Amino acid sequence: MSLRTRTRAALGAALLFIGTATQGAPMHDLLIGTYTQDGSEGLYRYRFDPGSGRIDPRPVQVVEAHNPSWLVLDATRNRLFAVNENGPGNADPVGRASSFSIDPDSQALTPIDRQSTLSDHPTHASLSHDGRYLFVANYAVAEDPGGSLAVIPVNPDGSLEPVTQIATHQASGVHPERQQSSHVHSVVPSPDGRFVFVSDLGADKVFVYRYDPANTERPLTPAEPAAVTLPPGSGPRHLAFSKDGKQAWLTLELTAQLARFDHADGVLTQRQLVDLIGENDGGKHSAAAVHPSHDGRFLYVSDRGEVNRLLVFALEPDGTLREIQRRPTEGQEPREFTLSPDGRHVLAGNQLSDTVVVIERDPESGLLGETVQTLPVSRPSHVVFMP
């Protein structure tokens, strides 16, 4: 697959948009990764005005790529990494990871390299804290080859080496369709960088690895204990940590639940299990993304399926989750969302209704307010602010 960067220079329109922005408020660049089977070209870069909470509807850059569904920023080295969630039946049937340079002045993206992830449908990735390795979650819809964790070395210039380590896990087999093989859904380092947590939807476990950069060919080794077991058939999806690393939260996709953990030295101890399905809720539910607020006082979770909403939790002093709001995302399948840098807006990507919805947020109460904008974007998957 060839990657070609195309900058759309609509200078007059851009100047008009900037002129209407709030005086003195710095503009932000926003990246949106998409699925490309239905008309999207790949990776889009937009301009976001924090004063008005609006995205300029004309992208300033489009990078052609196949299914760049998850994005990873390395701000210290001006690099961007993306997983290309490809598999059988796609225009490019090979799961890949790609790297890009970021111009420090213009924020323009330039492709650097790409590598096979040695499986299908990579859905998530993260960087080691020293920037030397890209950890990739190969979900792999089909039982063959099945899901896996792949470790890709990253060179100082941003180029990628072939996969140096791969790990697979035993599936639980509880769900007759979703758990007959491993389905690694996310790979998240601990805040101190010493451990890597691998959520395997097919295994009903979060596997824990110790990171040792001195072992260049196999930098990950199983920790002790090597895994955290979740309820049978729950399907762990995405894990997020508090800034201090003492708390962690995990979405359980198949049972639409949220697990809260205490964390210390690579060990997760479950303290709470919250149902996202309410007493009067019907239809299908699917827990997806989870993100804490920048100040660590609130937690936000997306519930997909037929309800399509964000749930807001206040974090009590002892870490207990207390639900305070359920707010529709006004679209279908809110796969991912992000908080604006100033915390005054939430941007939700509704994958199946082809929209990114900007919602007001009160930083003091954590509550979500009115809809500011509904931006048409074909099959949005990941929304990330550039530094």
mmCIF file of C-alpha atoms in Angstrom, residues 74-386:
data_model
loop_
_atom_site.group_PDB
_atom_site.id
_atom_site.type_symbol
_atom_site.label_atom_id
_atom_site.label_comp_id
_atom_site.label_asym_id
_atom_site.label_seq_id
_atom_site.Cartn_x
_atom_site.Cartn_y
_atom_site.Cartn_z
ATOM 1 C CA ASP A 74 5.252 10.644 20.535
ATOM 2 C CA ALA A 75 5.377 14.350 21.302
ATOM 3 C CA THR A 76 9.009 14.361 22.453
ATOM 4 C CA ARG A 77 10.232 13.069 19.101
ATOM 5 C CA ASN A 78 7.609 14.622 16.799
ATOM 6 C CA ARG A 79 6.370 11.232 15.654
ATOM 7 C CA LEU A 80 2.969 9.685 14.984
ATOM 8 C CA PHE A 81 2.272 5.971 14.792
ATOM 9 C CA ALA A 82 -0.886 4.335 13.451
ATOM 10 C CA VAL A 83 -2.161 0.798 13.197
ATOM 11 C CA ASN A 84 -3.680 -0.168 9.866
ATOM 12 C CA GLU A 85 -6.582 -2.401 10.889
ATOM 13 C CA ASN A 86 -6.488 -4.549 7.777
ATOM 14 C CA GLY A 87 -7.458 -8.164 7.247
ATOM 15 C CA PRO A 88 -8.981 -10.532 4.694
ATOM 16 C CA GLY A 89 -11.411 -8.753 2.409
ATOM 17 C CA ASN A 90 -9.790 -5.322 2.797
ATOM 18 C CA ALA A 91 -8.035 -3.467 -0.023
ATOM 19 C CA ASP A 92 -4.813 -4.265 1.827
ATOM 20 C CA PRO A 93 -5.319 -7.632 3.582
ATOM 21 C CA VAL A 94 -2.205 -7.323 5.790
ATOM 22 C CA GLY A 95 -2.312 -5.871 9.302
ATOM 23 C CA ARG A 96 0.313 -3.132 9.556
ATOM 24 C CA ALA A 97 1.782 -0.391 11.701
ATOM 25 C CA SER A 98 2.860 2.922 10.154
ATOM 26 C CA SER A 99 5.023 5.803 11.324
ATOM 27 C CA PHE A 100 4.988 9.506 10.413
ATOM 28 C CA SER A 101 7.067 12.560 11.202
ATOM 29 C CA ILE A 102 5.398 15.720 12.525
ATOM 30 C CA ASP A 103 6.763 19.076 11.404
ATOM 31 C CA PRO A 104 7.341 21.046 14.639
ATOM 32 C CA ASP A 105 6.173 24.299 13.028
ATOM 33 C CA SER A 106 3.336 23.391 10.675
ATOM 34 C CA GLN A 107 2.257 20.092 12.316
ATOM 35 C CA ALA A 108 2.230 18.553 8.825
ATOM 36 C CA LEU A 109 2.524 14.765 8.685
ATOM 37 C CA THR A 110 4.996 12.954 6.444
ATOM 38 C CA PRO A 111 5.024 9.136 6.127
ATOM 39 C CA ILE A 112 8.219 7.433 7.298
ATOM 40 C CA ASP A 113 7.739 3.673 7.307
ATOM 41 C CA ARG A 114 5.390 0.718 7.826
ATOM 42 C CA GLN A 115 5.695 -2.878 8.949
ATOM 43 C CA SER A 116 3.495 -5.967 9.059
ATOM 44 C CA THR A 117 2.163 -6.780 12.536
ATOM 45 C CA LEU A 118 2.181 -10.533 11.705
ATOM 46 C CA SER A 119 -1.564 -10.920 12.202
ATOM 47 C CA ASP A 120 -4.887 -9.361 11.213
ATOM 48 C CA HIS A 121 -6.875 -6.362 12.431
ATOM 49 C CA PRO A 122 -4.466 -4.525 14.743
ATOM 50 C CA THR A 123 -6.795 -2.334 16.816
ATOM 51 C CA HIS A 124 -4.589 -0.607 19.391
ATOM 52 C CA ALA A 125 -0.975 0.333 20.049
ATOM 53 C CA SER A 126 1.222 2.152 22.544
ATOM 54 C CA LEU A 127 4.843 3.182 22.885
ATOM 55 C CA SER A 128 7.324 2.117 25.515
ATOM 56 C CA HIS A 129 8.225 5.106 27.675
ATOM 57 C CA ASP A 130 11.708 5.286 26.168
ATOM 58 C CA GLY A 131 10.237 5.298 22.652
ATOM 59 C CA ARG A 132 12.179 2.203 21.567
ATOM 60 C CA TYR A 133 9.255 -0.156 20.964
ATOM 61 C CA LEU A 134 5.736 -0.006 19.587
ATOM 62 C CA PHE A 135 3.417 -2.485 21.304
ATOM 63 C CA VAL A 136 0.587 -3.585 18.995
ATOM 64 C CA ALA A 137 -2.689 -5.367 19.803
ATOM 65 C CA ASN A 138 -3.629 -7.705 16.940
ATOM 66 C CA TYR A 139 -7.332 -8.405 17.418
ATOM 67 C CA ALA A 140 -7.708 -10.820 14.456
ATOM 68 C CA VAL A 141 -11.407 -11.513 13.888
ATOM 69 C CA ALA A 142 -10.841 -15.067 12.556
ATOM 70 C CA GLU A 143 -9.582 -17.941 14.714
ATOM 71 C CA ASP A 144 -6.728 -18.421 12.268
ATOM 72 C CA PRO A 145 -4.316 -16.683 12.774
ATOM 73 C CA GLY A 146 -5.964 -15.486 15.998
ATOM 74 C CA GLY A 147 -5.059 -12.467 18.054
ATOM 75 C CA SER A 148 -1.617 -11.648 19.416
ATOM 76 C CA LEU A 149 0.625 -9.082 21.042
ATOM 77 C CA ALA A 150 3.353 -7.833 18.674
ATOM 78 C CA VAL A 151 6.452 -5.839 19.619
ATOM 79 C CA ILE A 152 7.960 -3.638 16.886
ATOM 80 C CA PRO A 153 11.333 -1.896 17.411
ATOM 81 C CA VAL A 154 11.375 1.821 16.596
ATOM 82 C CA ASN A 155 14.568 3.407 15.293
ATOM 83 C CA PRO A 156 15.651 6.946 16.293
ATOM 84 C CA ASP A 157 14.605 8.247 12.859
ATOM 85 C CA GLY A 158 11.075 6.829 13.290
ATOM 86 C CA SER A 159 11.518 3.893 10.946
ATOM 87 C CA LEU A 160 10.190 0.522 12.066
ATOM 88 C CA GLU A 161 11.956 -2.815 12.306
ATOM 89 C CA PRO A 162 10.167 -6.152 11.753
ATOM 90 C CA VAL A 163 8.306 -7.633 14.720
ATOM 91 C CA THR A 164 10.868 -8.859 17.252
ATOM 92 C CA GLN A 165 8.489 -10.543 19.712
ATOM 93 C CA ILE A 166 5.004 -11.971 19.512
ATOM 94 C CA ALA A 167 2.805 -13.510 22.210
ATOM 95 C CA THR A 168 -0.483 -15.395 22.035
ATOM 96 C CA HIS A 169 -2.902 -16.433 24.773
ATOM 97 C CA GLN A 170 -5.358 -19.254 25.417
ATOM 98 C CA ALA A 171 -8.979 -18.279 24.722
ATOM 99 C CA SER A 172 -11.655 -18.834 27.353
ATOM 100 C CA GLY A 173 -14.166 -20.243 24.858
ATOM 101 C CA VAL A 174 -17.094 -18.912 26.896
ATOM 102 C CA HIS A 175 -18.711 -16.810 24.165
ATOM 103 C CA PRO A 176 -19.532 -19.070 21.189
ATOM 104 C CA GLU A 177 -18.551 -16.451 18.594
ATOM 105 C CA ARG A 178 -16.254 -13.897 20.224
ATOM 106 C CA GLN A 179 -14.029 -16.077 22.434
ATOM 107 C CA GLN A 180 -12.944 -19.079 20.394
ATOM 108 C CA SER A 181 -9.475 -17.582 19.946
ATOM 109 C CA SER A 182 -7.310 -14.867 21.405
ATOM 110 C CA HIS A 183 -8.428 -11.300 20.601
ATOM 111 C CA VAL A 184 -5.911 -8.818 22.002
ATOM 112 C CA HIS A 185 -7.767 -5.502 22.169
ATOM 113 C CA SER A 186 -5.368 -3.106 23.878
ATOM 114 C CA VAL A 187 -1.772 -2.818 25.103
ATOM 115 C CA VAL A 188 -1.163 -0.208 27.820
ATOM 116 C CA PRO A 189 2.094 0.516 29.696
ATOM 117 C CA SER A 190 1.936 1.413 33.373
ATOM 118 C CA PRO A 191 2.544 5.126 34.052
ATOM 119 C CA ASP A 192 6.056 4.349 35.312
ATOM 120 C CA GLY A 193 6.823 2.350 32.151
ATOM 121 C CA ARG A 194 7.932 -0.800 34.003
ATOM 122 C CA PHE A 195 4.974 -2.996 33.053
ATOM 123 C CA VAL A 196 2.747 -3.558 30.030
ATOM 124 C CA PHE A 197 -0.895 -4.634 30.432
ATOM 125 C CA VAL A 198 -2.488 -6.594 27.583
ATOM 126 C CA SER A 199 -6.292 -6.872 27.543
ATOM 127 C CA ASP A 200 -7.401 -10.027 25.708
ATOM 128 C CA LEU A 201 -11.121 -10.031 24.941
ATOM 129 C CA GLY A 202 -10.983 -13.680 23.874
ATOM 130 C CA ALA A 203 -9.255 -14.891 27.038
ATOM 131 C CA ASP A 204 -11.172 -12.935 29.713
ATOM 132 C CA LYS A 205 -7.818 -11.871 31.130
ATOM 133 C CA VAL A 206 -5.458 -8.925 31.326
ATOM 134 C CA PHE A 207 -1.931 -10.272 30.866
ATOM 135 C CA VAL A 208 0.905 -8.468 32.612
ATOM 136 C CA TYR A 209 4.442 -8.224 31.198
ATOM 137 C CA ARG A 210 7.559 -6.700 32.680
ATOM 138 C CA TYR A 211 9.418 -4.354 30.340
ATOM 139 C CA ASP A 212 13.195 -4.865 30.097
ATOM 140 C CA PRO A 213 14.804 -2.780 27.324
ATOM 141 C CA ALA A 214 18.167 -4.470 27.953
ATOM 142 C CA ASN A 215 16.734 -7.604 26.334
ATOM 143 C CA THR A 216 16.488 -6.090 22.871
ATOM 144 C CA GLU A 217 14.949 -9.080 21.076
ATOM 145 C CA ARG A 218 12.412 -10.009 23.776
ATOM 146 C CA PRO A 219 11.834 -6.898 25.892
ATOM 147 C CA LEU A 220 8.636 -8.282 27.472
ATOM 148 C CA THR A 221 8.593 -11.142 29.982
ATOM 149 C CA PRO A 222 5.587 -12.388 31.995
ATOM 150 C CA ALA A 223 5.249 -10.675 35.349
ATOM 151 C CA GLU A 224 4.259 -12.334 38.615
ATOM 152 C CA PRO A 225 1.320 -12.768 38.667
ATOM 153 C CA ALA A 226 1.188 -13.094 34.879
ATOM 154 C CA ALA A 227 -2.493 -12.247 34.445
ATOM 155 C CA VAL A 228 -5.633 -10.856 36.021
ATOM 156 C CA THR A 229 -8.720 -13.017 35.499
ATOM 157 C CA LEU A 230 -12.033 -11.286 34.731
ATOM 158 C CA PRO A 231 -15.566 -12.740 34.922
ATOM 159 C CA PRO A 232 -16.201 -15.500 32.350
ATOM 160 C CA GLY A 233 -17.511 -14.109 29.065
ATOM 161 C CA SER A 234 -16.884 -10.484 30.050
ATOM 162 C CA GLY A 235 -14.440 -9.639 27.231
ATOM 163 C CA PRO A 236 -11.872 -7.103 28.564
ATOM 164 C CA ARG A 237 -11.299 -4.299 26.061
ATOM 165 C CA HIS A 238 -9.542 -1.057 27.100
ATOM 166 C CA LEU A 239 -7.554 -0.186 30.223
ATOM 167 C CA ALA A 240 -6.738 3.301 31.527
ATOM 168 C CA PHE A 241 -4.604 4.434 34.462
ATOM 169 C CA SER A 242 -4.753 7.418 36.768
ATOM 170 C CA LYS A 243 -1.783 9.784 36.404
ATOM 171 C CA ASP A 244 -0.185 8.524 39.593
ATOM 172 C CA GLY A 245 -0.669 4.905 38.512
ATOM 173 C CA LYS A 246 -2.478 3.921 41.713
ATOM 174 C CA GLN A 247 -5.868 3.391 40.053
ATOM 175 C CA ALA A 248 -6.886 1.629 36.832
ATOM 176 C CA TRP A 249 -10.182 1.153 35.013
ATOM 177 C CA LEU A 250 -11.105 -1.506 32.462
ATOM 178 C CA THR A 251 -14.077 -1.751 30.106
ATOM 179 C CA LEU A 252 -15.606 -5.208 29.712
ATOM 180 C CA GLU A 253 -17.073 -5.141 26.224
ATOM 181 C CA LEU A 254 -19.252 -8.254 26.175
ATOM 182 C CA THR A 255 -21.000 -7.709 29.510
ATOM 183 C CA ALA A 256 -21.055 -3.877 29.309
ATOM 184 C CA GLN A 257 -19.293 -3.401 32.635
ATOM 185 C CA LEU A 258 -16.512 -1.282 34.090
ATOM 186 C CA ALA A 259 -13.968 -2.730 36.511
ATOM 187 C CA ARG A 260 -11.979 -0.572 38.947
ATOM 188 C CA PHE A 261 -8.593 -1.682 40.290
ATOM 189 C CA ASP A 262 -5.983 -0.603 42.748
ATOM 190 C CA HIS A 263 -2.543 -0.845 41.148
ATOM 191 C CA ALA A 264 0.873 -1.272 42.735
ATOM 192 C CA ASP A 265 4.082 -2.660 41.241
ATOM 193 C CA GLY A 266 2.406 -4.369 38.292
ATOM 194 C CA VAL A 267 -0.387 -5.951 40.346
ATOM 195 C CA LEU A 268 -4.049 -5.087 39.680
ATOM 196 C CA THR A 269 -6.455 -5.710 42.567
ATOM 197 C CA GLN A 270 -10.126 -5.450 41.650
ATOM 198 C CA ARG A 271 -12.151 -3.183 43.937
ATOM 199 C CA GLN A 272 -15.374 -2.470 42.051
ATOM 200 C CA LEU A 273 -17.455 -3.802 39.148
ATOM 201 C CA VAL A 274 -20.031 -1.403 37.697
ATOM 202 C CA ASP A 275 -22.847 -2.321 35.316
ATOM 203 C CA LEU A 276 -23.296 0.175 32.484
ATOM 204 C CA ILE A 277 -26.734 -1.272 31.710
ATOM 205 C CA GLY A 278 -29.430 0.505 33.706
ATOM 206 C CA GLU A 279 -32.534 -1.028 35.240
ATOM 207 C CA ASN A 280 -34.774 0.238 32.441
ATOM 208 C CA ASP A 281 -32.308 -0.280 29.601
ATOM 209 C CA GLY A 282 -33.019 -2.706 26.808
ATOM 210 C CA GLY A 283 -31.298 -3.738 23.617
ATOM 211 C CA LYS A 284 -27.629 -4.331 22.949
ATOM 212 C CA HIS A 285 -24.845 -2.781 25.034
ATOM 213 C CA SER A 286 -21.091 -2.786 24.419
ATOM 214 C CA ALA A 287 -18.561 -1.053 26.679
ATOM 215 C CA ALA A 288 -15.812 0.588 24.640
ATOM 216 C CA ALA A 289 -13.579 3.565 25.470
ATOM 217 C CA VAL A 290 -12.580 4.797 28.931
ATOM 218 C CA HIS A 291 -10.753 8.034 29.815
ATOM 219 C CA PRO A 292 -10.216 10.005 33.050
ATOM 220 C CA SER A 293 -10.496 13.775 33.095
ATOM 221 C CA HIS A 294 -7.233 15.725 33.054
ATOM 222 C CA ASP A 295 -7.595 16.617 36.741
ATOM 223 C CA GLY A 296 -8.345 12.994 37.709
ATOM 224 C CA ARG A 297 -11.704 13.834 39.347
ATOM 225 C CA PHE A 298 -14.002 12.217 36.788
ATOM 226 C CA LEU A 299 -14.121 9.179 34.512
ATOM 227 C CA TYR A 300 -15.875 8.865 31.143
ATOM 228 C CA VAL A 301 -16.946 5.632 29.438
ATOM 229 C CA SER A 302 -18.672 4.966 26.112
ATOM 230 C CA ASP A 303 -21.496 2.431 25.807
ATOM 231 C CA ARG A 304 -22.223 1.389 22.233
ATOM 232 C CA GLY A 305 -24.832 -0.924 20.732
ATOM 233 C CA GLU A 306 -28.360 0.474 20.732
ATOM 234 C CA VAL A 307 -27.943 3.087 23.472
ATOM 235 C CA ASN A 308 -24.856 4.956 22.170
ATOM 236 C CA ARG A 309 -23.987 7.186 25.090
ATOM 237 C CA LEU A 310 -21.288 8.450 27.428
ATOM 238 C CA LEU A 311 -21.453 7.645 31.120
ATOM 239 C CA VAL A 312 -19.865 10.061 33.588
ATOM 240 C CA PHE A 313 -18.520 8.961 36.974
ATOM 241 C CA ALA A 314 -17.211 11.044 39.853
ATOM 242 C CA LEU A 315 -14.197 9.593 41.639
ATOM 243 C CA GLU A 316 -14.614 9.609 45.411
ATOM 244 C CA PRO A 317 -11.547 10.220 47.646
ATOM 245 C CA ASP A 318 -11.135 6.457 48.133
ATOM 246 C CA GLY A 319 -11.346 5.857 44.359
ATOM 247 C CA THR A 320 -14.927 4.571 44.349
ATOM 248 C CA LEU A 321 -16.862 5.284 41.149
ATOM 249 C CA ARG A 322 -20.138 7.178 41.521
ATOM 250 C CA GLU A 323 -22.278 7.596 38.402
ATOM 251 C CA ILE A 324 -23.499 11.148 37.834
ATOM 252 C CA GLN A 325 -24.693 11.286 34.212
ATOM 253 C CA ARG A 326 -25.688 9.377 31.090
ATOM 254 C CA ARG A 327 -25.521 11.453 27.941
ATOM 255 C CA PRO A 328 -26.330 10.280 24.352
ATOM 256 C CA THR A 329 -23.625 10.862 21.742
ATOM 257 C CA GLU A 330 -26.311 11.578 19.133
ATOM 258 C CA GLY A 331 -24.992 8.941 16.755
ATOM 259 C CA GLN A 332 -24.262 5.264 16.350
ATOM 260 C CA GLU A 333 -21.284 3.355 17.752
ATOM 261 C CA PRO A 334 -19.205 5.860 19.777
ATOM 262 C CA ARG A 335 -16.020 3.825 19.406
ATOM 263 C CA GLU A 336 -13.716 6.480 20.845
ATOM 264 C CA PHE A 337 -13.814 9.970 22.331
ATOM 265 C CA THR A 338 -11.401 12.516 23.769
ATOM 266 C CA LEU A 339 -11.427 15.534 26.073
ATOM 267 C CA SER A 340 -10.157 18.830 24.709
ATOM 268 C CA PRO A 341 -6.865 20.076 26.214
ATOM 269 C CA ASP A 342 -8.666 22.649 28.385
ATOM 270 C CA GLY A 343 -11.269 20.087 29.471
ATOM 271 C CA ARG A 344 -14.207 22.190 28.298
ATOM 272 C CA HIS A 345 -15.353 19.889 25.490
ATOM 273 C CA VAL A 346 -15.675 16.195 24.702
ATOM 274 C CA LEU A 347 -15.347 14.997 21.107
ATOM 275 C CA ALA A 348 -17.062 11.668 20.360
ATOM 276 C CA GLY A 349 -16.508 9.695 17.158
ATOM 277 C CA ASN A 350 -19.724 7.946 16.101
ATOM 278 C CA GLN A 351 -18.338 5.281 13.785
ATOM 279 C CA LEU A 352 -21.535 4.009 12.173
ATOM 280 C CA SER A 353 -23.252 7.372 11.721
ATOM 281 C CA ASP A 354 -20.171 9.064 10.225
ATOM 282 C CA THR A 355 -19.971 11.959 12.672
ATOM 283 C CA VAL A 356 -17.727 13.531 15.283
ATOM 284 C CA VAL A 357 -19.891 15.293 17.856
ATOM 285 C CA VAL A 358 -18.496 18.122 20.012
ATOM 286 C CA ILE A 359 -20.193 18.349 23.423
ATOM 287 C CA GLU A 360 -19.774 21.053 26.054
ATOM 288 C CA ARG A 361 -18.257 19.974 29.388
ATOM 289 C CA ASP A 362 -18.198 21.737 32.761
ATOM 290 C CA PRO A 363 -14.698 21.135 34.211
ATOM 291 C CA GLU A 364 -15.934 21.818 37.748
ATOM 292 C CA SER A 365 -18.901 19.424 37.862
ATOM 293 C CA GLY A 366 -17.690 17.037 35.148
ATOM 294 C CA LEU A 367 -21.141 17.110 33.544
ATOM 295 C CA LEU A 368 -21.698 17.169 29.801
ATOM 296 C CA GLY A 369 -23.878 19.892 28.304
ATOM 297 C CA GLU A 370 -25.152 20.995 24.926
ATOM 298 C CA THR A 371 -23.962 19.811 21.542
ATOM 299 C CA VAL A 372 -21.768 22.431 19.903
ATOM 300 C CA GLN A 373 -21.174 20.790 16.519
ATOM 301 C CA THR A 374 -21.807 17.650 14.507
ATOM 302 C CA LEU A 375 -18.987 17.203 11.973
ATOM 303 C CA PRO A 376 -19.462 14.750 9.084
ATOM 304 C CA VAL A 377 -16.505 12.306 9.003
ATOM 305 C CA SER A 378 -16.688 8.946 7.278
ATOM 306 C CA ARG A 379 -16.272 6.060 9.765
ATOM 307 C CA PRO A 380 -14.318 7.837 12.544
ATOM 308 C CA SER A 381 -12.392 5.484 14.803
ATOM 309 C CA HIS A 382 -9.960 7.537 16.906
ATOM 310 C CA VAL A 383 -9.836 11.238 17.824
ATOM 311 C CA VAL A 384 -6.553 12.687 19.147
ATOM 312 C CA PHE A 385 -5.369 16.235 19.895
ATOM 313 C CA MET A 386 -1.850 17.045 18.772
#
